[in-house]
Coordinates of N, CA and C in Angstrom, one line a residue:
M16 N 8.5 45.9 -79.9 CA 7.8 45.1 -79.3 C 7.8 45.3 -77.6
P17 N 6.8 45.4 -77.0 CA 6.7 45.5 -75.6 C 7.7 44.2 -74.8
R18 N 8.3 44.7 -73.8 CA 9.0 43.3 -73.1 C 8.1 42.5 -72.6
S19 N 6.9 42.8 -72.1 CA 6.1 41.8 -71.7 C 5.5 40.8 -72.8
K20 N 5.8 41.1 -74.0 CA 5.3 40.1 -75.0 C 6.5 39.0 -75.1
Y21 N 7.7 39.3 -74.6 CA 9.0 38.5 -74.8 C 8.7 37.0 -74.5
P22 N 7.9 36.9 -73.5 CA 7.7 35.4 -73.3 C 6.9 34.5 -74.3
L23 N 6.0 35.1 -74.9 CA 5.0 34.8 -75.9 C 6.1 34.4 -77.2
L24 N 7.1 35.4 -77.4 CA 7.9 35.1 -78.6 C 9.0 33.9 -78.6
K25 N 9.3 33.6 -77.4 CA 10.4 32.6 -77.2 C 10.1 31.4 -77.9
P26 N 8.9 30.6 -77.7 CA 8.9 29.6 -78.6 C 8.9 29.5 -80.0
I27 N 8.4 30.8 -80.4 CA 8.5 30.9 -81.9 C 10.0 30.9 -82.3
L28 N 10.8 31.9 -81.5 CA 12.2 32.0 -81.9 C 12.9 30.6 -81.9
Q29 N 12.5 29.7 -80.6 CA 13.3 28.6 -80.4 C 12.8 27.5 -81.8
K30 N 11.7 27.6 -82.3 CA 11.2 26.6 -83.4 C 12.0 27.3 -84.6
F31 N 12.1 28.5 -84.7 CA 12.8 29.2 -86.0 C 14.1 28.6 -86.0
A32 N 14.9 28.6 -84.8 CA 16.2 28.3 -84.8 C 16.5 27.1 -85.0
E33 N 15.5 26.0 -84.6 CA 15.8 24.6 -84.7 C 15.5 24.4 -86.2
E34 N 14.5 25.1 -86.8 CA 14.1 24.6 -88.4 C 15.2 25.2 -89.3
N35 N 16.0 26.2 -88.7 CA 16.8 26.9 -89.8 C 18.4 26.4 -89.4
N36 N 18.6 25.7 -88.5 CA 19.8 25.2 -88.1 C 20.7 26.3 -87.8
I37 N 20.3 27.2 -86.9 CA 21.0 28.3 -86.3 C 22.2 27.8 -85.3
P38 N 23.5 28.4 -85.7 CA 24.5 27.8 -84.9 C 24.4 28.2 -83.4
G39 N 24.4 27.3 -82.6 CA 24.1 27.6 -81.1 C 22.7 27.4 -80.9
G40 N 22.1 27.5 -81.9 CA 20.5 27.2 -81.5 C 19.9 28.8 -80.8
Y41 N 18.7 28.6 -80.2 CA 18.0 29.8 -79.4 C 19.0 30.1 -78.4
R42 N 19.4 31.3 -78.2 CA 20.0 31.6 -76.9 C 19.7 33.1 -76.3
E43 N 19.7 33.2 -75.2 CA 19.2 34.4 -74.5 C 20.4 35.1 -73.8
S44 N 20.6 36.4 -73.8 CA 21.5 37.2 -73.1 C 21.0 38.1 -72.3
G45 N 21.6 38.4 -71.1 CA 20.8 39.5 -70.0 C 21.4 40.8 -70.5
E46 N 20.6 41.7 -70.1 CA 20.9 43.3 -70.6 C 22.2 43.7 -70.3
F47 N 23.2 43.4 -69.1 CA 24.3 43.7 -69.0 C 25.4 42.9 -69.8
E48 N 25.1 41.6 -70.0 CA 26.0 41.0 -71.0 C 25.8 41.6 -72.4
I49 N 24.6 42.1 -72.9 CA 24.6 42.7 -73.9 C 25.3 44.0 -74.1
L50 N 25.0 44.8 -73.1 CA 25.9 46.0 -72.9 C 27.4 45.8 -73.0
K51 N 27.9 44.9 -72.4 CA 29.3 44.4 -72.4 C 29.8 44.1 -73.7
M52 N 29.1 43.2 -74.4 CA 29.6 42.8 -75.7 C 29.3 44.1 -76.8
N53 N 28.6 44.9 -76.6 CA 28.6 46.1 -77.4 C 29.7 47.0 -77.0
W54 N 30.0 47.2 -75.8 CA 31.1 48.1 -75.4 C 32.4 47.5 -75.9
E55 N 32.7 46.1 -75.9 CA 33.8 45.4 -76.5 C 33.9 45.6 -78.0
L56 N 32.8 45.5 -78.6 CA 32.7 45.7 -80.1 C 33.2 47.0 -80.4
Y57 N 32.4 48.1 -79.9 CA 32.8 49.5 -80.2 C 34.5 49.7 -79.8
K58 N 34.9 49.0 -78.9 CA 36.3 49.3 -78.5 C 37.1 48.6 -79.5
R59 N 36.7 47.6 -80.1 CA 37.5 46.9 -81.2 C 37.4 47.8 -82.4
V60 N 36.3 48.2 -82.8 CA 36.2 48.8 -84.0 C 37.0 50.3 -83.9
A61 N 37.1 50.9 -82.7 CA 37.8 52.3 -82.4 C 39.3 51.9 -82.5
E62 N 39.8 50.9 -82.1 CA 41.2 50.5 -82.4 C 41.6 49.9 -83.4
S63 N 40.8 49.5 -84.3 CA 41.2 48.7 -85.5 C 41.8 49.8 -86.6
D64 N 42.6 49.3 -87.6 CA 43.1 50.2 -88.6 C 42.1 50.7 -89.6
P65 N 42.3 51.8 -90.1 CA 41.4 52.4 -91.0 C 41.6 51.4 -92.3
V66 N 40.4 51.6 -93.0 CA 40.3 51.0 -94.4 C 40.4 52.0 -95.4
A67 N 41.6 51.7 -96.1 CA 41.8 52.8 -97.1 C 40.7 53.2 -98.1
D68 N 40.0 52.2 -98.5 CA 39.1 52.5 -99.7 C 37.6 52.5 -99.1
A69 N 37.5 52.7 -97.7 CA 36.1 52.7 -97.4 C 35.4 54.0 -97.4
P70 N 34.0 54.2 -97.7 CA 33.4 55.4 -98.1 C 33.4 56.1 -96.8
P71 N 33.3 57.4 -96.8 CA 33.4 58.3 -95.5 C 32.1 57.9 -94.7
T72 N 32.2 57.9 -93.5 CA 31.1 58.0 -92.5 C 30.2 59.3 -92.7
R73 N 30.9 60.5 -92.8 CA 30.3 61.6 -93.1 C 30.6 62.3 -94.4
G74 N 29.7 62.8 -95.1 CA 30.0 63.2 -96.3 C 29.1 63.7 -97.2
H75 N 29.1 63.5 -98.5 CA 28.2 64.1 -99.3 C 26.7 63.5 -99.2
G76 N 26.7 62.2 -98.6 CA 25.4 61.8 -98.4 C 24.6 62.5 -97.2
Q77 N 25.2 62.7 -96.1 CA 24.7 63.6 -95.2 C 24.4 65.0 -95.4
V78 N 25.6 65.4 -96.1 CA 25.6 66.9 -96.3 C 24.6 67.2 -97.4
G79 N 24.8 66.2 -98.4 CA 23.6 66.4 -99.4 C 22.1 66.6 -98.9
A80 N 21.9 65.7 -98.0 CA 20.5 65.7 -97.3 C 20.4 66.8 -96.6
I81 N 21.3 67.4 -95.9 CA 21.1 68.6 -95.3 C 20.9 69.8 -96.3
D82 N 21.7 69.9 -97.3 CA 21.4 71.1 -98.2 C 20.3 70.9 -99.0
L83 N 19.6 69.8 -99.2 CA 18.4 69.7 -99.8 C 17.2 69.9 -98.9
G84 N 17.4 69.8 -97.5 CA 16.2 69.7 -96.4 C 16.0 71.2 -96.1
S85 N 15.3 71.3 -95.1 CA 15.0 72.5 -94.5 C 15.8 72.7 -93.0
S86 N 16.9 72.2 -93.1 CA 17.9 72.1 -92.0 C 18.4 73.7 -91.8
P87 N 18.5 74.0 -90.8 CA 19.2 75.4 -90.3 C 20.6 75.3 -90.9
A88 N 21.3 74.4 -91.3 CA 22.6 74.1 -91.9 C 22.5 74.3 -93.3
K89 N 21.4 74.3 -94.1 CA 21.4 74.1 -95.2 C 22.1 75.4 -96.2
G90 N 23.0 74.9 -96.9 CA 23.7 75.9 -97.6 C 24.9 76.3 -97.3
G91 N 25.3 75.9 -95.9 CA 26.3 76.4 -95.1 C 27.6 75.3 -95.2
I92 N 27.1 74.2 -95.5 CA 28.5 73.1 -95.3 C 29.0 72.9 -96.8
L93 N 28.3 72.8 -97.9 CA 28.7 72.6 -99.1 C 29.2 73.9 -99.7
S94 N 28.3 75.0 -99.5 CA 28.8 76.2 -100.2 C 30.2 76.9 -99.7
A95 N 30.4 76.5 -98.4 CA 31.7 76.7 -97.9 C 32.9 76.1 -98.4
S96 N 32.7 74.9 -98.9 CA 33.7 74.0 -99.5 C 33.9 74.4 -101.0
K97 N 33.2 75.2 -101.6 CA 33.0 75.3 -103.0 C 34.0 76.5 -103.5

């Protein structure tokens, strides 16, 4: 949605937050505040301990998609590990 439309959306979001009892209600964050929050989240995730049973973030899902598609990498990843 173009930023120019944000002011039109604000009353709709305020009403939605009120009707659905959103904790803290409708709130706005500035661009740099959002960037800072994201950076802090990435830092916490990067520093956290790994989860033993977590699925791989890269693996057969992506590799399978590469091998099935028309990617230049097709056949190069899975066939090398066989």
